[in-house]
Amino acid sequence: MASEKPVICIFTKGDPISLQTEFQLRKKLEFRGFELRNRFDPSAELIVCIGGDGSFLKTVHECGFADIPYVGINTGHLGFFQEFQPDSLDAFIESYLNQRYSLQTLEVLTARFQDEDGPQESQAINEIVIRGAKPRTIHLDLSIGDSRIQRFSGDGLLISTPAGSTAYNYALGGSIVDPRLALLQVTPISPMNTTAYRSFTSSVLLPADMSVLIEPEKDQEKEVLIIGDGLAEKKRKEGSIEIFLSGKQLRLMRLETYRFWNKVKSKFL
Ligand code: NAP
Ligand code: MN
């Protein structure tokens, strides 16, 4: 029978601090009349993730990128997605109940390709990485929109959302993007530049409505992987891989005092 109480799903990293935080949050939310679930429930009005950014990504994937507001409670490192600290659970509940928060938009990135089961789609909120299954050079024909750009040679290509720009993308020398900009960033992973191969050495920024087409060279030996947020790994069978912002957006709860550049400053500067 459907529950009468409003439902909140809670996903928690398995470490002691996260579990302790969940225990306290449960008591407080149950007292406020919420029904709590430890797995995805499509009737939930909010999805809480207790952990770091990695846990947040895992939560979004486990919930199938459901269009229900998310909120992060940070027990990890800095937490780009995670807004609240474990010692401010009351502040979180008050701002939620009084609707004193804003909802940040997270763009969902999609890759469309063929694997051995037929047409497939992978989704991500940080990035999609295209690389070889083996530690060998791969050659990828890159098109942007309907223009054929180049044959890329190197370890692979990373396509990042604005939210993902501070993650793997940044470690590869890509640019940090203010999440209020809707764009795609294509960043080379160890590009080769020799007399034999010419590849981009910097990342390329594209408007949100353009798509990237990647056609791996035809070499049966060189299997190509499509990896979403470091979590969902799939193997291409044949044909090209199309990557684009699907237009689907997730919503992430932020305090009214949230400033992206304060997070950047405390993490990198
Ligand atoms: P992980 O390999 O255990 O950790 C990667 C690190 O990236 C963690 O410190 C994580 O924060 C942080 N991170 C994740 N998303 C971020 C974001 N949007 N902005 C800033 N930092 C972010 O993997 P994980 O924790 O499961 O996270 C998956 C992500 O790792 C992938 O999406 C990819 O971006 C990133 N990654 C980075 C590298 C690299 O930098 N060389 C290599 C592979 C993958 P927490 O500590 O809070 O979890
Ligand atoms: Mn992590």
mmCIF file of C-alpha atoms and ligand atoms in Angstrom:
data_model
loop_
_atom_site.group_PDB
_atom_site.id
_atom_site.type_symbol
_atom_site.label_atom_id
_atom_site.label_comp_id
_atom_site.label_asym_id
_atom_site.label_seq_id
_atom_site.Cartn_x
_atom_site.Cartn_y
_atom_site.Cartn_z
ATOM 1 C CA MET A 1 0.000 0.000 0.000
ATOM 2 C CA ALA A 2 1.275 3.475 -0.853
ATOM 3 C CA SER A 3 2.625 5.386 2.108
ATOM 4 C CA GLU A 4 0.801 8.531 3.245
ATOM 5 C CA LYS A 5 3.952 10.150 4.527
ATOM 6 C CA PRO A 6 6.331 12.071 2.243
ATOM 7 C CA VAL A 7 9.241 9.854 1.198
ATOM 8 C CA ILE A 8 12.961 10.659 1.256
ATOM 9 C CA CYS A 9 15.620 8.233 -0.042
ATOM 10 C CA ILE A 10 18.977 8.156 1.743
ATOM 11 C CA PHE A 11 22.164 6.727 0.183
ATOM 12 C CA THR A 12 25.169 6.465 2.469
ATOM 13 C CA LYS A 13 28.836 5.651 2.018
ATOM 14 C CA GLY A 14 29.845 2.733 4.247
ATOM 15 C CA ASP A 15 32.403 4.508 6.463
ATOM 16 C CA PRO A 16 31.733 5.182 10.183
ATOM 17 C CA ILE A 17 31.271 8.981 9.894
ATOM 18 C CA SER A 18 28.751 8.617 7.066
ATOM 19 C CA LEU A 19 26.807 5.894 8.909
ATOM 20 C CA GLN A 20 26.788 7.959 12.096
ATOM 21 C CA THR A 21 25.537 10.977 10.120
ATOM 22 C CA GLU A 22 22.797 8.865 8.553
ATOM 23 C CA PHE A 23 21.705 7.619 11.992
ATOM 24 C CA GLN A 24 21.315 11.205 13.242
ATOM 25 C CA LEU A 25 19.595 12.407 10.084
ATOM 26 C CA ARG A 26 17.098 9.509 10.196
ATOM 27 C CA LYS A 27 16.029 10.402 13.722
ATOM 28 C CA LYS A 28 15.517 14.038 12.763
ATOM 29 C CA LEU A 29 13.625 13.328 9.522
ATOM 30 C CA GLU A 30 11.412 10.649 11.077
ATOM 31 C CA PHE A 31 10.546 13.109 13.832
ATOM 32 C CA ARG A 32 9.472 15.555 11.096
ATOM 33 C CA GLY A 33 7.138 12.910 9.653
ATOM 34 C CA PHE A 34 9.127 11.598 6.677
ATOM 35 C CA GLU A 35 9.176 7.992 5.516
ATOM 36 C CA LEU A 36 12.789 6.990 4.764
ATOM 37 C CA ARG A 37 14.071 4.490 2.228
ATOM 38 C CA ASN A 38 17.551 3.070 1.700
ATOM 39 C CA ARG A 39 16.983 2.396 -1.988
ATOM 40 C CA PHE A 40 15.560 4.270 -4.913
ATOM 41 C CA ASP A 41 11.836 4.991 -4.731
ATOM 42 C CA PRO A 42 10.283 6.916 -7.644
ATOM 43 C CA SER A 43 7.684 8.449 -5.319
ATOM 44 C CA ALA A 44 10.384 10.182 -3.212
ATOM 45 C CA GLU A 45 10.393 13.974 -3.037
ATOM 46 C CA LEU A 46 14.130 14.180 -2.258
ATOM 47 C CA ILE A 47 17.246 11.997 -2.603
ATOM 48 C CA VAL A 48 19.911 12.474 0.074
ATOM 49 C CA CYS A 49 23.500 11.317 -0.446
ATOM 50 C CA ILE A 50 25.843 11.120 2.549
ATOM 51 C CA GLY A 51 29.472 10.793 1.398
ATOM 52 C CA GLY A 52 31.828 12.565 -0.996
ATOM 53 C CA ASP A 53 31.567 13.434 -4.678
ATOM 54 C CA GLY A 54 32.225 9.815 -5.665
ATOM 55 C CA SER A 55 29.262 8.708 -3.528
ATOM 56 C CA PHE A 56 27.125 11.410 -5.066
ATOM 57 C CA LEU A 57 27.891 10.156 -8.578
ATOM 58 C CA LYS A 58 27.125 6.594 -7.479
ATOM 59 C CA THR A 59 23.797 7.708 -6.016
ATOM 60 C CA VAL A 60 22.751 9.455 -9.229
ATOM 61 C CA HIS A 61 23.627 6.342 -11.271
ATOM 62 C CA GLU A 62 21.800 4.041 -8.826
ATOM 63 C CA CYS A 63 18.712 6.248 -9.090
ATOM 64 C CA GLY A 64 18.834 5.996 -12.899
ATOM 65 C CA PHE A 65 19.337 9.802 -13.225
ATOM 66 C CA ALA A 66 15.821 10.261 -11.813
ATOM 67 C CA ASP A 67 14.455 13.777 -12.000
ATOM 68 C CA ILE A 68 13.964 14.160 -8.230
ATOM 69 C CA PRO A 69 15.911 16.868 -6.342
ATOM 70 C CA TYR A 70 19.201 15.649 -4.856
ATOM 71 C CA VAL A 71 21.091 16.914 -1.833
ATOM 72 C CA GLY A 72 24.586 16.023 -0.673
ATOM 73 C CA ILE A 73 25.881 15.829 2.886
ATOM 74 C CA ASN A 74 29.629 15.909 2.809
ATOM 75 C CA THR A 75 31.631 13.314 4.709
ATOM 76 C CA GLY A 76 34.259 12.955 1.972
ATOM 77 C CA HIS A 77 36.980 15.350 0.900
ATOM 78 C CA LEU A 78 35.901 18.765 -0.315
ATOM 79 C CA GLY A 79 32.637 17.800 -1.995
ATOM 80 C CA PHE A 80 31.807 19.821 -5.097
ATOM 81 C CA PHE A 81 28.326 18.336 -5.211
ATOM 82 C CA GLN A 82 27.941 18.044 -1.439
ATOM 83 C CA GLU A 83 26.400 21.168 0.110
ATOM 84 C CA PHE A 84 25.909 20.432 3.813
ATOM 85 C CA GLN A 85 28.285 19.378 6.572
ATOM 86 C CA PRO A 86 27.385 16.592 9.045
ATOM 87 C CA ASP A 87 27.287 19.165 11.866
ATOM 88 C CA SER A 88 24.633 21.233 10.080
ATOM 89 C CA LEU A 89 21.822 18.689 9.699
ATOM 90 C CA ASP A 90 19.361 21.006 11.452
ATOM 91 C CA ALA A 91 20.249 23.837 9.082
ATOM 92 C CA PHE A 92 19.662 21.473 6.151
ATOM 93 C CA ILE A 93 16.236 20.372 7.452
ATOM 94 C CA GLU A 94 15.157 23.940 8.256
ATOM 95 C CA SER A 95 16.154 25.284 4.859
ATOM 96 C CA TYR A 96 14.473 22.327 3.132
ATOM 97 C CA LEU A 97 11.182 22.631 5.042
ATOM 98 C CA ASN A 98 11.090 26.427 4.683
ATOM 99 C CA GLN A 99 12.104 26.224 1.021
ATOM 100 C CA ARG A 100 15.053 28.491 1.658
ATOM 101 C CA TYR A 101 17.383 27.031 -0.954
ATOM 102 C CA SER A 102 18.131 27.169 -4.630
ATOM 103 C CA LEU A 103 18.297 24.313 -7.108
ATOM 104 C CA GLN A 104 21.429 24.075 -9.205
ATOM 105 C CA THR A 105 21.045 22.548 -12.647
ATOM 106 C CA LEU A 106 23.223 19.564 -13.555
ATOM 107 C CA GLU A 107 23.369 18.760 -17.254
ATOM 108 C CA VAL A 108 23.128 15.078 -18.192
ATOM 109 C CA LEU A 109 25.631 13.947 -20.813
ATOM 110 C CA THR A 110 24.673 11.032 -23.065
ATOM 111 C CA ALA A 111 26.724 8.689 -25.249
ATOM 112 C CA ARG A 112 24.952 6.676 -27.955
ATOM 113 C CA PHE A 113 26.722 3.673 -29.488
ATOM 114 C CA GLN A 114 26.409 -0.021 -30.305
ATOM 115 C CA ASP A 115 27.570 -2.693 -27.920
ATOM 116 C CA GLU A 116 27.101 -6.448 -28.216
ATOM 117 C CA ASP A 117 23.467 -6.126 -27.063
ATOM 118 C CA GLY A 118 22.641 -3.560 -29.783
ATOM 119 C CA PRO A 119 22.029 0.206 -29.491
ATOM 120 C CA GLN A 120 23.055 1.560 -26.083
ATOM 121 C CA GLU A 121 22.989 4.817 -24.172
ATOM 122 C CA SER A 122 25.252 5.775 -21.281
ATOM 123 C CA GLN A 123 24.628 8.789 -19.087
ATOM 124 C CA ALA A 124 26.948 10.871 -16.935
ATOM 125 C CA ILE A 125 27.021 14.115 -14.965
ATOM 126 C CA ASN A 126 30.810 14.614 -14.759
ATOM 127 C CA GLU A 127 32.179 13.200 -17.974
ATOM 128 C CA ILE A 128 32.303 10.444 -20.544
ATOM 129 C CA VAL A 129 35.716 8.997 -21.346
ATOM 130 C CA ILE A 130 36.439 7.179 -24.600
ATOM 131 C CA ARG A 131 39.589 5.094 -24.421
ATOM 132 C CA GLY A 132 41.093 1.776 -25.420
ATOM 133 C CA ALA A 133 40.537 -1.344 -23.364
ATOM 134 C CA LYS A 134 44.279 -2.056 -23.630
ATOM 135 C CA PRO A 135 47.153 0.301 -22.825
ATOM 136 C CA ARG A 136 47.909 1.048 -26.474
ATOM 137 C CA THR A 137 47.475 4.132 -28.616
ATOM 138 C CA ILE A 138 44.026 4.562 -30.024
ATOM 139 C CA HIS A 139 43.079 6.517 -33.107
ATOM 140 C CA LEU A 140 39.724 8.267 -33.086
ATOM 141 C CA ASP A 141 38.185 10.235 -35.941
ATOM 142 C CA LEU A 142 36.597 13.258 -34.325
ATOM 143 C CA SER A 143 33.704 15.237 -35.800
ATOM 144 C CA ILE A 144 32.037 18.230 -34.205
ATOM 145 C CA GLY A 145 28.534 18.891 -35.463
ATOM 146 C CA ASP A 146 28.812 17.782 -39.085
ATOM 147 C CA SER A 147 32.439 18.885 -39.546
ATOM 148 C CA ARG A 148 35.111 16.238 -39.586
ATOM 149 C CA ILE A 149 37.906 17.736 -37.446
ATOM 150 C CA GLN A 150 40.824 15.355 -37.133
ATOM 151 C CA ARG A 151 42.107 11.904 -36.412
ATOM 152 C CA PHE A 152 43.032 12.008 -32.746
ATOM 153 C CA SER A 153 45.844 9.734 -31.536
ATOM 154 C CA GLY A 154 46.662 9.152 -27.900
ATOM 155 C CA ASP A 155 45.077 7.540 -24.839
ATOM 156 C CA GLY A 156 41.576 8.828 -25.507
ATOM 157 C CA LEU A 157 39.137 11.713 -25.335
ATOM 158 C CA LEU A 158 37.187 13.041 -22.386
ATOM 159 C CA ILE A 159 33.935 14.938 -22.817
ATOM 160 C CA SER A 160 33.045 16.925 -19.731
ATOM 161 C CA THR A 161 29.975 18.744 -18.470
ATOM 162 C CA PRO A 162 30.463 22.071 -16.644
ATOM 163 C CA ALA A 163 29.999 20.259 -13.291
ATOM 164 C CA GLY A 164 32.605 17.678 -14.279
ATOM 165 C CA SER A 165 35.150 20.318 -15.292
ATOM 166 C CA THR A 166 36.757 20.330 -11.820
ATOM 167 C CA ALA A 167 37.215 16.537 -11.778
ATOM 168 C CA TYR A 168 39.223 14.357 -14.209
ATOM 169 C CA ASN A 169 38.962 17.090 -16.846
ATOM 170 C CA TYR A 170 40.970 19.478 -14.677
ATOM 171 C CA ALA A 171 43.640 16.866 -13.954
ATOM 172 C CA LEU A 172 44.122 16.559 -17.730
ATOM 173 C CA GLY A 173 44.712 20.303 -18.096
ATOM 174 C CA GLY A 174 41.138 21.138 -19.089
ATOM 175 C CA SER A 175 39.471 24.386 -18.005
ATOM 176 C CA ILE A 176 37.340 24.956 -14.939
ATOM 177 C CA VAL A 177 33.880 26.005 -16.117
ATOM 178 C CA ASP A 178 31.406 28.026 -14.077
ATOM 179 C CA PRO A 179 28.384 25.667 -13.903
ATOM 180 C CA ARG A 180 26.052 28.484 -14.965
ATOM 181 C CA LEU A 181 27.497 28.111 -18.479
ATOM 182 C CA ALA A 182 25.879 25.367 -20.542
ATOM 183 C CA LEU A 183 28.623 23.860 -22.688
ATOM 184 C CA LEU A 184 30.575 20.729 -23.592
ATOM 185 C CA GLN A 185 34.328 20.448 -23.150
ATOM 186 C CA VAL A 186 36.346 17.969 -25.222
ATOM 187 C CA THR A 187 39.699 17.272 -23.574
ATOM 188 C CA PRO A 188 42.477 15.117 -25.010
ATOM 189 C CA ILE A 189 44.001 12.371 -22.869
ATOM 190 C CA SER A 190 47.730 12.153 -23.622
ATOM 191 C CA PRO A 191 47.535 13.441 -27.218
ATOM 192 C CA MET A 192 50.364 12.397 -29.543
ATOM 193 C CA ASN A 193 52.076 15.032 -31.625
ATOM 194 C CA THR A 194 54.831 13.660 -33.819
ATOM 195 C CA THR A 195 55.646 13.753 -37.509
ATOM 196 C CA ALA A 196 53.219 10.842 -37.807
ATOM 197 C CA TYR A 197 50.289 12.093 -35.709
ATOM 198 C CA ARG A 198 48.684 15.502 -35.102
ATOM 199 C CA SER A 199 46.220 15.860 -32.223
ATOM 200 C CA PHE A 200 44.677 18.704 -30.274
ATOM 201 C CA THR A 201 46.764 19.565 -27.242
ATOM 202 C CA SER A 202 44.218 21.778 -25.492
ATOM 203 C CA SER A 203 40.563 21.258 -24.761
ATOM 204 C CA VAL A 204 37.855 22.530 -27.047
ATOM 205 C CA LEU A 205 34.654 24.224 -25.827
ATOM 206 C CA LEU A 206 31.377 23.691 -27.652
ATOM 207 C CA PRO A 207 27.896 25.150 -27.335
ATOM 208 C CA ALA A 208 25.428 22.958 -25.455
ATOM 209 C CA ASP A 209 23.446 22.010 -28.561
ATOM 210 C CA MET A 210 26.377 20.591 -30.541
ATOM 211 C CA SER A 211 27.276 16.943 -30.532
ATOM 212 C CA VAL A 212 30.585 15.157 -30.804
ATOM 213 C CA LEU A 213 30.985 12.130 -33.045
ATOM 214 C CA ILE A 214 33.865 9.755 -32.418
ATOM 215 C CA GLU A 215 34.678 7.030 -34.884
ATOM 216 C CA PRO A 216 37.361 4.612 -33.694
ATOM 217 C CA GLU A 217 39.709 3.220 -36.336
ATOM 218 C CA LYS A 218 38.740 -0.158 -37.673
ATOM 219 C CA ASP A 219 41.045 -2.510 -35.819
ATOM 220 C CA GLN A 220 39.366 -5.484 -34.180
ATOM 221 C CA GLU A 221 42.265 -5.755 -31.740
ATOM 222 C CA LYS A 222 41.644 -2.335 -30.260
ATOM 223 C CA GLU A 223 38.480 -2.482 -28.223
ATOM 224 C CA VAL A 224 37.067 0.881 -27.191
ATOM 225 C CA LEU A 225 35.519 1.636 -23.805
ATOM 226 C CA ILE A 226 32.865 4.215 -22.995
ATOM 227 C CA ILE A 227 33.077 5.185 -19.325
ATOM 228 C CA GLY A 228 30.525 7.425 -17.595
ATOM 229 C CA ASP A 229 31.643 9.145 -14.355
ATOM 230 C CA GLY A 230 34.303 6.475 -13.787
ATOM 231 C CA LEU A 231 31.470 4.090 -12.904
ATOM 232 C CA ALA A 232 29.589 2.777 -15.885
ATOM 233 C CA GLU A 233 31.982 1.066 -18.270
ATOM 234 C CA LYS A 234 30.750 -0.321 -21.585
ATOM 235 C CA LYS A 235 32.511 -1.779 -24.601
ATOM 236 C CA ARG A 236 31.686 -0.564 -28.093
ATOM 237 C CA LYS A 237 31.032 -3.275 -30.635
ATOM 238 C CA GLU A 238 30.976 -1.338 -33.889
ATOM 239 C CA GLY A 239 30.188 2.020 -35.440
ATOM 240 C CA SER A 240 30.634 5.513 -34.094
ATOM 241 C CA ILE A 241 29.947 7.003 -30.682
ATOM 242 C CA GLU A 242 27.826 10.125 -30.440
ATOM 243 C CA ILE A 243 28.102 12.287 -27.334
ATOM 244 C CA PHE A 244 25.794 15.178 -26.547
ATOM 245 C CA LEU A 245 23.950 16.993 -23.774
ATOM 246 C CA SER A 246 20.571 15.313 -23.806
ATOM 247 C CA GLY A 247 18.722 18.378 -22.540
ATOM 248 C CA LYS A 248 17.810 16.392 -19.451
ATOM 249 C CA GLN A 249 18.777 18.196 -16.255
ATOM 250 C CA LEU A 250 19.010 17.118 -12.641
ATOM 251 C CA ARG A 251 18.397 19.472 -9.725
ATOM 252 C CA LEU A 252 20.782 19.804 -6.805
ATOM 253 C CA MET A 253 19.837 21.560 -3.581
ATOM 254 C CA ARG A 254 22.109 24.454 -2.631
ATOM 255 C CA LEU A 255 22.059 26.924 0.238
ATOM 256 C CA GLU A 256 21.286 30.473 -0.822
ATOM 257 C CA THR A 257 24.863 31.276 0.193
ATOM 258 C CA TYR A 258 26.337 28.737 -2.292
ATOM 259 C CA ARG A 259 29.164 30.151 -4.397
ATOM 260 C CA PHE A 260 30.872 27.890 -6.925
ATOM 261 C CA TRP A 261 34.052 29.984 -6.853
ATOM 262 C CA ASN A 262 34.386 29.569 -3.074
ATOM 263 C CA LYS A 263 34.522 25.792 -3.616
ATOM 264 C CA VAL A 264 37.123 26.241 -6.339
ATOM 265 C CA LYS A 265 39.176 28.476 -4.073
ATOM 266 C CA SER A 266 39.130 26.021 -1.182
ATOM 267 C CA LYS A 267 39.957 23.033 -3.368
ATOM 268 C CA PHE A 268 42.564 24.305 -5.787
ATOM 269 C CA LEU A 269 43.979 27.666 -4.771
HETATM 270 P P1 NAP B 1 38.064 8.427 -7.438
HETATM 271 O O1 NAP B 1 38.995 8.053 -8.531
HETATM 272 O O2 NAP B 1 38.046 7.660 -6.173
HETATM 273 O O3 NAP B 1 38.258 9.959 -7.017
HETATM 274 C C1 NAP B 1 38.391 11.012 -7.888
HETATM 275 C C2 NAP B 1 38.450 12.344 -7.120
HETATM 276 O O4 NAP B 1 37.679 13.285 -7.869
HETATM 277 C C3 NAP B 1 37.861 12.312 -5.718
HETATM 278 O O5 NAP B 1 38.641 13.115 -4.870
HETATM 279 C C4 NAP B 1 36.483 12.909 -5.918
HETATM 280 O O6 NAP B 1 35.968 13.563 -4.763
HETATM 281 C C5 NAP B 1 36.781 13.950 -6.974
HETATM 282 N N1 NAP B 1 35.631 14.410 -7.766
HETATM 283 C C6 NAP B 1 34.606 13.693 -8.315
HETATM 284 N N2 NAP B 1 33.772 14.509 -8.974
HETATM 285 C C7 NAP B 1 34.262 15.758 -8.847
HETATM 286 C C8 NAP B 1 33.844 17.036 -9.335
HETATM 287 N N3 NAP B 1 32.747 17.181 -10.086
HETATM 288 N N4 NAP B 1 34.618 18.114 -9.048
HETATM 289 C C9 NAP B 1 35.741 17.998 -8.297
HETATM 290 N N5 NAP B 1 36.198 16.830 -7.807
HETATM 291 C C10 NAP B 1 35.465 15.711 -8.094
HETATM 292 O O7 NAP B 1 36.617 8.369 -8.107
HETATM 293 P P2 NAP B 1 35.208 8.774 -7.524
HETATM 294 O O8 NAP B 1 35.317 9.375 -6.186
HETATM 295 O O9 NAP B 1 34.286 7.624 -7.763
HETATM 296 O O10 NAP B 1 34.812 9.925 -8.586
HETATM 297 C C11 NAP B 1 34.635 9.611 -9.950
HETATM 298 C C12 NAP B 1 35.314 10.676 -10.735
HETATM 299 O O11 NAP B 1 36.709 10.572 -10.559
HETATM 300 C C13 NAP B 1 35.162 10.608 -12.229
HETATM 301 O O12 NAP B 1 33.945 11.154 -12.675
HETATM 302 C C14 NAP B 1 36.374 11.395 -12.704
HETATM 303 O O13 NAP B 1 36.052 12.757 -12.934
HETATM 304 C C15 NAP B 1 37.339 11.363 -11.540
HETATM 305 N N6 NAP B 1 38.626 10.807 -11.941
HETATM 306 C C16 NAP B 1 39.711 11.620 -11.797
HETATM 307 C C17 NAP B 1 40.954 11.212 -12.230
HETATM 308 C C18 NAP B 1 42.101 12.142 -12.100
HETATM 309 O O14 NAP B 1 41.914 13.228 -11.520
HETATM 310 N N7 NAP B 1 43.259 11.822 -12.635
HETATM 311 C C19 NAP B 1 41.127 9.941 -12.794
HETATM 312 C C20 NAP B 1 40.000 9.116 -12.902
HETATM 313 C C21 NAP B 1 38.741 9.573 -12.466
HETATM 314 P P3 NAP B 1 35.609 12.760 -3.396
HETATM 315 O O15 NAP B 1 36.930 12.528 -2.728
HETATM 316 O O16 NAP B 1 34.751 13.717 -2.649
HETATM 317 O O17 NAP B 1 34.921 11.474 -3.792
HETATM 318 MN MN MN B 2 35.916 9.222 -4.152
#
